[in-house]
Coordinates of C-alpha atoms in Angstrom, one line a residue:
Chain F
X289 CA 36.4 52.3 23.3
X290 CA 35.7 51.5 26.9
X291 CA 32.8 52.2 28.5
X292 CA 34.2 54.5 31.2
X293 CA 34.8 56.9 28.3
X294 CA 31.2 57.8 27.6
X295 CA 30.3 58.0 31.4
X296 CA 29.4 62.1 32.2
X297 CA 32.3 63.6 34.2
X298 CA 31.7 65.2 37.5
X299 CA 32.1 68.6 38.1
X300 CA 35.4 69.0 40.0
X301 CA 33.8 71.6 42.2
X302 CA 31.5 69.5 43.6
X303 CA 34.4 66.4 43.6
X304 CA 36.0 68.7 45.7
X305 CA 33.2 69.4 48.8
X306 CA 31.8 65.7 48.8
X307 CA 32.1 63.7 51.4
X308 CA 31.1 60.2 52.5
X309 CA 27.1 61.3 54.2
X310 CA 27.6 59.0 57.0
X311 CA 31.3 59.2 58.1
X312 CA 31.9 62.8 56.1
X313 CA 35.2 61.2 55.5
X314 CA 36.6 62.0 52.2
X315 CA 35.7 60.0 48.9
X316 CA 37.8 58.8 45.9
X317 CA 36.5 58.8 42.9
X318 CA 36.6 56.0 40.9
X319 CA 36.1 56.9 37.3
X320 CA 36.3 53.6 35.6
X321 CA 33.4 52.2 37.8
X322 CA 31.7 55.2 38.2
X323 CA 31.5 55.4 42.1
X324 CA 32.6 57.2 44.9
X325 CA 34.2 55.1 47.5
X326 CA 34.3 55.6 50.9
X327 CA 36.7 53.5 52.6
X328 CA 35.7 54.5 56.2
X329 CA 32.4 53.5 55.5
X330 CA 33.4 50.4 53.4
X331 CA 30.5 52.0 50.7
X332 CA 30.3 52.7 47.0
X333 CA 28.2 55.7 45.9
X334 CA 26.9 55.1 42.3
X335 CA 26.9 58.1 39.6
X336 CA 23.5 57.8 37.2
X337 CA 24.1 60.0 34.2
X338 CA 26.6 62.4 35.9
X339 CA 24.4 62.6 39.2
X340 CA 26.4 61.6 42.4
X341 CA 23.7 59.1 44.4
X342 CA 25.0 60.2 48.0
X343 CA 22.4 58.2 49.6
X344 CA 23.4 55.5 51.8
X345 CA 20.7 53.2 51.3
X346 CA 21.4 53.2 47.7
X347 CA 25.3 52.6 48.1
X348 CA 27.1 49.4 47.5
X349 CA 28.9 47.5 50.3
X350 CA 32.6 47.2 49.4
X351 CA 33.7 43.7 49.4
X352 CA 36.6 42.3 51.6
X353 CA 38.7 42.2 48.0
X354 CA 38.1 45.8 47.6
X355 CA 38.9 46.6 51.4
X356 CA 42.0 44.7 51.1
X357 CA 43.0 46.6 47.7
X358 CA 42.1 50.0 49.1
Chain I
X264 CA 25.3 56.9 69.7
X265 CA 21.7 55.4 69.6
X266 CA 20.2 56.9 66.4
X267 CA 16.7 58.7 66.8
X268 CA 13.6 57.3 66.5
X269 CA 12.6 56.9 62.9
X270 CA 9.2 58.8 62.7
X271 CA 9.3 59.3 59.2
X272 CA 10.0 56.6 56.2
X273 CA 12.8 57.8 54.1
X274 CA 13.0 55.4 51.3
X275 CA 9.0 56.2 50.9
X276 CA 9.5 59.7 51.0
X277 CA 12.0 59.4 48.2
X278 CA 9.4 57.9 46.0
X279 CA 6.5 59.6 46.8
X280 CA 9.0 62.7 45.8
X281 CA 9.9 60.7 42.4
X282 CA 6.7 59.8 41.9
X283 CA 5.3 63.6 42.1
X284 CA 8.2 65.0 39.7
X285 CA 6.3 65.4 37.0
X286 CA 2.9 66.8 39.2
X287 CA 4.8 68.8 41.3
X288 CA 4.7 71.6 38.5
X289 CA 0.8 72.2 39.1
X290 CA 0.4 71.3 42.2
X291 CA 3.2 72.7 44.0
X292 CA 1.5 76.4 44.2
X293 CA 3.3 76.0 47.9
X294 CA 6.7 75.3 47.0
X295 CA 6.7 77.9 44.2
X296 CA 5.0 80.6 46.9
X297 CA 8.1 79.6 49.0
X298 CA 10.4 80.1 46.5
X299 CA 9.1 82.9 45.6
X300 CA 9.7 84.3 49.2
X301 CA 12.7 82.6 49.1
X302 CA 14.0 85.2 46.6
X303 CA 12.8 88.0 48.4
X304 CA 14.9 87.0 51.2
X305 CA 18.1 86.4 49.0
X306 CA 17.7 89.6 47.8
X307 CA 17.1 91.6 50.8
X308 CA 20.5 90.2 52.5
X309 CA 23.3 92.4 50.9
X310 CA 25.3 89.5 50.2
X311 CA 27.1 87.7 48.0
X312 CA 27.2 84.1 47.6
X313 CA 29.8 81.9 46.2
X314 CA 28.5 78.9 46.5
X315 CA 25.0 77.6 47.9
X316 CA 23.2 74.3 47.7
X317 CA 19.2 74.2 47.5
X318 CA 17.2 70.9 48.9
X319 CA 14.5 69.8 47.5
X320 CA 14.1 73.0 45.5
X321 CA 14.2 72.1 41.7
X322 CA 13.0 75.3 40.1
X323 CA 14.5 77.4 42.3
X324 CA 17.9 77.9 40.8
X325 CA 16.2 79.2 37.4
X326 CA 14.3 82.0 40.0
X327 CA 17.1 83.7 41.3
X328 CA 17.2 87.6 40.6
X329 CA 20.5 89.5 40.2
X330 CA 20.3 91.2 43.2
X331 CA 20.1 87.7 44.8
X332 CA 24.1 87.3 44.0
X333 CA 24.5 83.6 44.2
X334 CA 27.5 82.6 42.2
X335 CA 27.3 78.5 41.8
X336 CA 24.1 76.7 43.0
X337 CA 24.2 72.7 43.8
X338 CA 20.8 71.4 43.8
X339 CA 20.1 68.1 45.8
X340 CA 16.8 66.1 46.4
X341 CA 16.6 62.6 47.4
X342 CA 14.8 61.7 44.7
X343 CA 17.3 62.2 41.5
X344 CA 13.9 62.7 39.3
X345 CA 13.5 66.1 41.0
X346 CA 16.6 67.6 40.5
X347 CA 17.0 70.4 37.4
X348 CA 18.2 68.9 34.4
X349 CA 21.3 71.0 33.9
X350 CA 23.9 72.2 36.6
X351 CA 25.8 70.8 39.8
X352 CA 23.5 68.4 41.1
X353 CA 23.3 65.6 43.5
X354 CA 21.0 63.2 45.5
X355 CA 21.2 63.2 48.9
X356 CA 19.2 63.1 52.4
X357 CA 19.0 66.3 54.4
X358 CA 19.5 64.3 57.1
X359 CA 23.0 63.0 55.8
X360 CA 24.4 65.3 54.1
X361 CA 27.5 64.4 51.9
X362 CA 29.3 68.4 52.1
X363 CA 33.0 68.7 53.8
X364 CA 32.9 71.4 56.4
X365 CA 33.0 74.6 55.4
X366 CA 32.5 74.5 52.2
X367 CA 29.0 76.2 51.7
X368 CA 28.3 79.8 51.5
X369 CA 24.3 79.4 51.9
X370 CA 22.2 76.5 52.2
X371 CA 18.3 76.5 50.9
X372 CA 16.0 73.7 51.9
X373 CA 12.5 74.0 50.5
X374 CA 9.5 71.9 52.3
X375 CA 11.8 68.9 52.9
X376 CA 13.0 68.9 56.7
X377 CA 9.2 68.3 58.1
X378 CA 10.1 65.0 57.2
X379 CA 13.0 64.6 59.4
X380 CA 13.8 62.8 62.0
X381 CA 16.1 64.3 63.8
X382 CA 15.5 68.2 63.3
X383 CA 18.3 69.4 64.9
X384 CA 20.3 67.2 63.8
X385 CA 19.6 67.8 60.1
X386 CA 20.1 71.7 60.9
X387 CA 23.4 71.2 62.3
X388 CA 24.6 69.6 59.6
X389 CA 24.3 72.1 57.5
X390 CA 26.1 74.7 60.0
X391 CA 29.0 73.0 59.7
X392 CA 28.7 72.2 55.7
X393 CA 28.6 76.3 55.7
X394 CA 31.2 78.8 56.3
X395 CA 31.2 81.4 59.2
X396 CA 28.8 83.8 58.0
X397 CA 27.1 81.9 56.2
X398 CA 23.5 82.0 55.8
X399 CA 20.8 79.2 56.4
X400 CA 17.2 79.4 55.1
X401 CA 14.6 76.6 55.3
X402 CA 11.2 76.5 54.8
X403 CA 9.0 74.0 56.7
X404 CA 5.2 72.8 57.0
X405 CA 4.4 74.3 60.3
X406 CA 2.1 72.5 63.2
X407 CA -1.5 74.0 61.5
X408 CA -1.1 72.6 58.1
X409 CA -3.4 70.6 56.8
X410 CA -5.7 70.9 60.6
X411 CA -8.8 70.8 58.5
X412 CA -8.4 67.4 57.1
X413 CA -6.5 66.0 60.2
X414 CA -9.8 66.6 62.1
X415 CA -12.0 65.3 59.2
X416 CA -10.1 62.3 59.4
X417 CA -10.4 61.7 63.0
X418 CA -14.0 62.5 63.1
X419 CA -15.2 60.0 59.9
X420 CA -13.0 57.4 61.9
X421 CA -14.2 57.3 65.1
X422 CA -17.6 57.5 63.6
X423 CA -17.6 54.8 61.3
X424 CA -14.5 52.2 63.4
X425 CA -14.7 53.5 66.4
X426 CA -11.4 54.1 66.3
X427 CA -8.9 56.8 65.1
X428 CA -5.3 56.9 63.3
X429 CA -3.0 59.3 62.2
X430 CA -4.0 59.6 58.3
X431 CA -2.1 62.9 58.2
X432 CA 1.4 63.7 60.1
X433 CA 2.0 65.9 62.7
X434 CA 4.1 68.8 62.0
X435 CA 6.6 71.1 64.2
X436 CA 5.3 74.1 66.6
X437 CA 7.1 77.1 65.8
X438 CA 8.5 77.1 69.0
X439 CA 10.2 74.3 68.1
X440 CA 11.5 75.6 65.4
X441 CA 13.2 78.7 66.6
X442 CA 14.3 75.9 70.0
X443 CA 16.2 73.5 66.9
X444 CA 17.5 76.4 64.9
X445 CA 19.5 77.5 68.4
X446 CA 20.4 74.5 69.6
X447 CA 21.8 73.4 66.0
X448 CA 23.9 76.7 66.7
X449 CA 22.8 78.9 64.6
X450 CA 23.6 82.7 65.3
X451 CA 20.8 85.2 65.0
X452 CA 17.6 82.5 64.8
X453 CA 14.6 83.7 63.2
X454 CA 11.3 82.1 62.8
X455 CA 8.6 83.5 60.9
X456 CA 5.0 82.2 59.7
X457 CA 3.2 82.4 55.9
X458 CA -0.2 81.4 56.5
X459 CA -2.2 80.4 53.3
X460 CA -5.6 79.2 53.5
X461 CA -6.9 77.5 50.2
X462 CA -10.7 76.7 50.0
X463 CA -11.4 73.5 48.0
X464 CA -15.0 73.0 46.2
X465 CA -13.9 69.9 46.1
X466 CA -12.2 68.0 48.7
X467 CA -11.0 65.4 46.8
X468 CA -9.1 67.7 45.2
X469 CA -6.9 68.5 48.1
X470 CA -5.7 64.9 48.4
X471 CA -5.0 64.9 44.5
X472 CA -2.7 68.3 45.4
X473 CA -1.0 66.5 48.0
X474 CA -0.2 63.4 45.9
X475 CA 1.2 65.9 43.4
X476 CA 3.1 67.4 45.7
X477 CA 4.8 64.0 46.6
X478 CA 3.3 64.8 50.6
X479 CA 0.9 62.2 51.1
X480 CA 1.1 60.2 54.5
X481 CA 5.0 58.8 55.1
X482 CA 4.3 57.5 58.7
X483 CA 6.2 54.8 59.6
X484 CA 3.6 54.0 61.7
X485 CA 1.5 55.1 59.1
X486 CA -2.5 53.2 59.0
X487 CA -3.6 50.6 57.0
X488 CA -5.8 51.4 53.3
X489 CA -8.4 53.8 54.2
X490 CA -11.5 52.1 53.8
X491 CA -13.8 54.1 51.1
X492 CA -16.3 54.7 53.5
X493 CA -14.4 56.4 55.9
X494 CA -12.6 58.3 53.0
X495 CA -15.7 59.5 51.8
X496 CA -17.1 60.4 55.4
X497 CA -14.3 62.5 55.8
X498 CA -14.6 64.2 52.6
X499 CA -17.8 65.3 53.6
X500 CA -17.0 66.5 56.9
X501 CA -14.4 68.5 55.2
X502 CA -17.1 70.3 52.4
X503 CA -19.2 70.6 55.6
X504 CA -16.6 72.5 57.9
X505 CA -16.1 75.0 55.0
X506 CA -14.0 73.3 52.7
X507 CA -11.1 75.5 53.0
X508 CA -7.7 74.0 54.8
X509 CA -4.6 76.0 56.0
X510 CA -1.1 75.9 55.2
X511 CA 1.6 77.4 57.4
X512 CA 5.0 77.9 56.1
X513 CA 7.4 78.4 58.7
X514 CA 10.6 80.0 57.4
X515 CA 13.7 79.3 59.5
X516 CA 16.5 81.6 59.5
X517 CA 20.1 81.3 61.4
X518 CA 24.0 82.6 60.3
X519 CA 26.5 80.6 61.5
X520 CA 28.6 82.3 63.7
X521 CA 30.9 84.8 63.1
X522 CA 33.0 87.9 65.0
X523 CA 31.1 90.4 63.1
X524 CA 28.3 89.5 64.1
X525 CA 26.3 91.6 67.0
X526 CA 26.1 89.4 70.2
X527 CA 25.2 90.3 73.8
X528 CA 28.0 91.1 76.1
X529 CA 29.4 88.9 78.8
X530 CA 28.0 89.8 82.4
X531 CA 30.2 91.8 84.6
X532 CA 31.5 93.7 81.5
X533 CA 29.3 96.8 81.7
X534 CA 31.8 100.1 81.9
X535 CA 28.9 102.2 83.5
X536 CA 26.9 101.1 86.8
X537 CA 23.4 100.7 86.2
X538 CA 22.5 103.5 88.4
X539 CA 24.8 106.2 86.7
X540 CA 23.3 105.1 83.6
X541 CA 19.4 105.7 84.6
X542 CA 20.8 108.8 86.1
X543 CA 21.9 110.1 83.0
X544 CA 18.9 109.4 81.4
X545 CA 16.6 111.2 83.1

């Protein structure tokens, strides 16, 4: 089975206020990687064991690829 | 926009906070006093609450009473480790927070914005995470905390180096408080203090609380190792001043706004002159 499977879901009431913390631009979710991506911010919030990581300094740069793809 | 002055190291804060998860339970007589009062407060205001997020506020969540009526709780903390282990939960920075607008009913933070940066800032961002109406509590270390050891500090320094350094952050005057909570736009501001004094025997163990409570020294311009000497200096001065420190815990209140809410009239709009109404009175 893939890995995705066994990653904790998020709540959908909290999927449904969050927003980027720097541009508070709307997120997808990205359940495969377990991230929430902010496009306006070109950043990648990690999930660790179900807990959204909406800290910027812990985010992940998105790379040109992903921009493009996006 | 030119970002404020960083005052206070984040990232450090974040692990002093991780690093005190497991401590915080004995030593955090403060936060659990404040959360205590918290309650109080929650259960005063005839009010129900759909949906509230608490900062920095682990326990809290499992304290609520009934007569609080908070539906849903979200409970953040920028460091993951302090968060409850069950529930909506999230890591984030009071000072960015990640909520759409409008989406909050009330909004908790416990003993976390002394740390901030940008004060106002941080306060209006969670006005406009929260609905009209809805309510904003935080609790803060006020300008008197930890006075006792601040001077103890200064006095073994200058003593011993010659010189002085800030070994224990400043903290916010009321004033400023109630000033932030306004010019956030907060409706209906209120600022009130909880003093606590807590005598030590030993003064040692004042600095082990602190540590415990993940608030020991996050400066950015924070001094160099404190030479042993000067610790121990200080430590005496401390035992010798009385050995007992204060703690204020400034509790800022603010609604956002809302037509129900009472609000002074617009000049000129009086119905009765000023003299027909002193007339009447007497």
């Amino acid at each position: 089975m893939s890995e995705a499977q066994d990653k904790p879901e998020i709540d959908r009431k909290l999927l449904e206020i969050l927003v980027c913390p720097q541009t508070k631009a709307p997120l997808d979710y990205d359940r495969e990687a377990g991230e929430l991506i902010s496009k306006k911010a070109g950043l990648a919030y990690p999930i660790r064991d179900g807990v959204p990581i909406m800290l910027i300094e812990e985010a992940r740069t998105l790379t040109d690829e992903e921009m493009r793809a996006r | 926009m030119s970002s404020p002055p960083q005052i206070f190291d984040k990232t450090l804060y974040a692990r002093r906070r991780a690093r005190a998860a497991k401590t915080v339970g004995d030593a955090g007589f403060l936060h659990r006093r404040a959360m205590e009062d918290i309650v109080e407060r929650l259960e005063i205001v005839k009010r129900r609450f759909d949906l509230a997020a608490f900062d920095g506020a682990g326990d809290l969540t499992s304290m609520l009473t009934p007569a609080c009526d908070v539906e849903d709780v979200i409970s953040m903390d920028l460091a993951p480790a302090r968060l409850p282990q069950t529930g909506l939960r999230l890591a984030a920075d009071a000072e960015a927070l990640p909520f759409a607008p409008h989406s909050l009913n009330l909004f908790v933070s416990l003993l976390t914005l002394h740390t901030a940066n940008d004060l106002v800032g941080a306060l209006a961002q969670a006005r406009m995470a929260l609905k009209p109406d809805g309510l904003f509590i935080a609790a803060v270390f006020g300008e008197e905390t930890l006075g006792a050891l601040r001077r103890a500090f200064y006095a073994a320094e200058a003593e011993i180096t010659g010189g002085v350094s800030a070994r224990v952050a400043p903290f916010a005057a009321i004033q400023d408080c109630g000033q932030a909570l306004a010019r956030a736009g907060f409706a209906l501001p209120v600022v009130d203090v909880d003093k606590v004094a807590v005598s030590y025997d030993d003064p040692l163990k004042l600095l082990r609380d602190l540590r415990g409570m993940g608030e020991t020294n996050t400066l950015m311009n924070r001094p160099g190792p404190l030479r042993r000497d000067v610790l121990m200096r200080a430590m005496a001065l401390f035992a010798e001043a009385g050995g007992t420190e204060k703690f204020e815990i400034v509790y800022l209140t603010g609604w956002t706004p809302h037509e129900s809410q009472q609000k002074p009239l617009k000049p000129g709009s009086a119905k009765m002159s000023l003299k027909d109404a002193i007339k009447g009175a007497s």
